[in-house]
Amino acid sequence: MTIDLLSLIVGGILLLLALLTPLMNPFFRRLRKTDDTPSSEQPPVTILLVSNGDHVALDEHLPLFLTQEYGPGYEVIVVTEKADMETENVLKRYSQNERLYHTFVPESSRYMSKSKLAITLGVKAAKNEWIILTDPRCKPTDSHWVEAMSGQMRAGKSMVLGYVNYSEEAKSYQQFERLHTALYLLREAQQGRPYRTNCMNVAFRKSEFLDQQGFLEHLKFSIGEYDFLVNKYGRQGNVAVATDAETLLTENAIPSKSWQNRQVYYYEVGKHLDGGAWLRVLRASDRWAQILNYFLIFAAGIFAGLTQRWILLGVAVAALILTIVLRSLIGRKALKEFDIHIPAWRVVPLEINLLWHRILTRMRYEYADKNDFISHKV
């Protein structure tokens, strides 16, 4: 069995790509650990929850927000629609808690985003400068969540971004996709280029929100509250990323249709955000490096089989195994850090699924009625 020059060159390229392309991966680019030394002057905080009509989730999770251990003090404001009787009944059961306040979105607010209006009303009602915005479908995983988030509320910072896991009842792909996307976005924020967020765990300053007129230019969009918030108020490089385990929230699993709609909405939101050019280049580079690696491995394997270059065929198989092992180990380590229980053997299939899913989501967006993304009148 002879080794020809072509086999040596192609085999070398395959092994080199198998070693390098797994590193072109958000799971490999680690987030910098934030300084976990508490700020010397931790501020009082307002937790703002905008009801989405899911009174069951609110009833389940509200006690976890009301029983946080935080010395400087905090309040919880829930904003609901006035006609939402189920949610009102939930709030009445907790009305004796001195930390809880609630307000309503006017029924006359028909032609603007009710969620953005609800956030604005909640911000105006807040007594404190720092506000943590989240959703009743999310719950703290630790009684020191407020304390951990406030530890990043330092001088010179005007926003803190935290991560939100899906609950274990959610599909593995949904859990995987969220972290995969979030690692790109959170790292961009750490690099001073905050673009948007896919997690409902954002702290910001009341004064900046009101001084810059909140969501004024985006009120017509029925979606994207957190994205517009981060894009508008985090563009000065003044964003902290909270990476401590105590800062994590867990979001209830949502139906597949709702999750797919959320992914489609991101395409529309992205058209109205500033920046993001480097992020798009980075994601495209990672994606095409992954595709190129697999393509060359299989192309070389087929070529080697047809021309009876058995050593090259063996190298192609070795390159494939090396790629799978490295990507699996790198992915599993990142997932474990965020307490996501997906076995290593599923990492590569889920990564490949990401490629197909993005194509399908783009197609759904192109055929979607664009009026679904706005409140129809401004």
PDB file of C-alpha atoms in Angstrom, residues 3 5 8 30 32 36 45 85 96 138 143 147 150 159 165 188 208 236 238 252 259 290 296-297 313 320 360 369:
ATOM      1  CA  ILE A   3       1.175   6.756   0.041  1.00  0.00           C
ATOM      2  CA  LEU A   5       1.572  13.038  -2.480  1.00  0.00           C
ATOM      3  CA  LEU A   8      -0.602  13.311   2.113  1.00  0.00           C
ATOM      4  CA  ARG A  30     -15.705  31.348  26.916  1.00  0.00           C
ATOM      5  CA  ARG A  32     -15.151  36.207  30.937  1.00  0.00           C
ATOM      6  CA  ASP A  36     -18.160  38.311  41.933  1.00  0.00           C
ATOM      7  CA  VAL A  45     -33.882  47.414  43.259  1.00  0.00           C
ATOM      8  CA  MET A  85     -59.421  38.962  36.056  1.00  0.00           C
ATOM      9  CA  GLN A  96     -50.662  41.812  51.927  1.00  0.00           C
ATOM     10  CA  CYS A 138     -39.384  32.905  34.525  1.00  0.00           C
ATOM     11  CA  SER A 143     -32.979  33.200  46.767  1.00  0.00           C
ATOM     12  CA  GLU A 147     -28.194  40.159  45.265  1.00  0.00           C
ATOM     13  CA  SER A 150     -27.065  43.837  41.915  1.00  0.00           C
ATOM     14  CA  MET A 159     -27.182  47.680  32.199  1.00  0.00           C
ATOM     15  CA  ASN A 165     -32.430  28.607  30.887  1.00  0.00           C
ATOM     16  CA  GLU A 188     -20.526  40.667  22.109  1.00  0.00           C
ATOM     17  CA  GLU A 208     -31.643  56.607  31.300  1.00  0.00           C
ATOM     18  CA  GLN A 236     -22.101  52.893  24.973  1.00  0.00           C
ATOM     19  CA  ASN A 238     -21.565  50.208  29.639  1.00  0.00           C
ATOM     20  CA  ASN A 252     -41.193  27.563  31.613  1.00  0.00           C
ATOM     21  CA  TRP A 259     -41.179  28.954  20.098  1.00  0.00           C
ATOM     22  CA  GLN A 290     -18.386  23.692  10.119  1.00  0.00           C
ATOM     23  CA  LEU A 296     -14.346  17.958   2.680  1.00  0.00           C
ATOM     24  CA  ILE A 297     -14.300  14.918   4.963  1.00  0.00           C
ATOM     25  CA  LEU A 313      -9.984   6.904   3.510  1.00  0.00           C
ATOM     26  CA  LEU A 320     -14.580  12.742  11.218  1.00  0.00           C
ATOM     27  CA  LEU A 360     -36.414  26.845   7.583  1.00  0.00           C
ATOM     28  CA  ASP A 369     -47.398  38.413   6.853  1.00  0.00           C
TER      29      ASP A 369
END
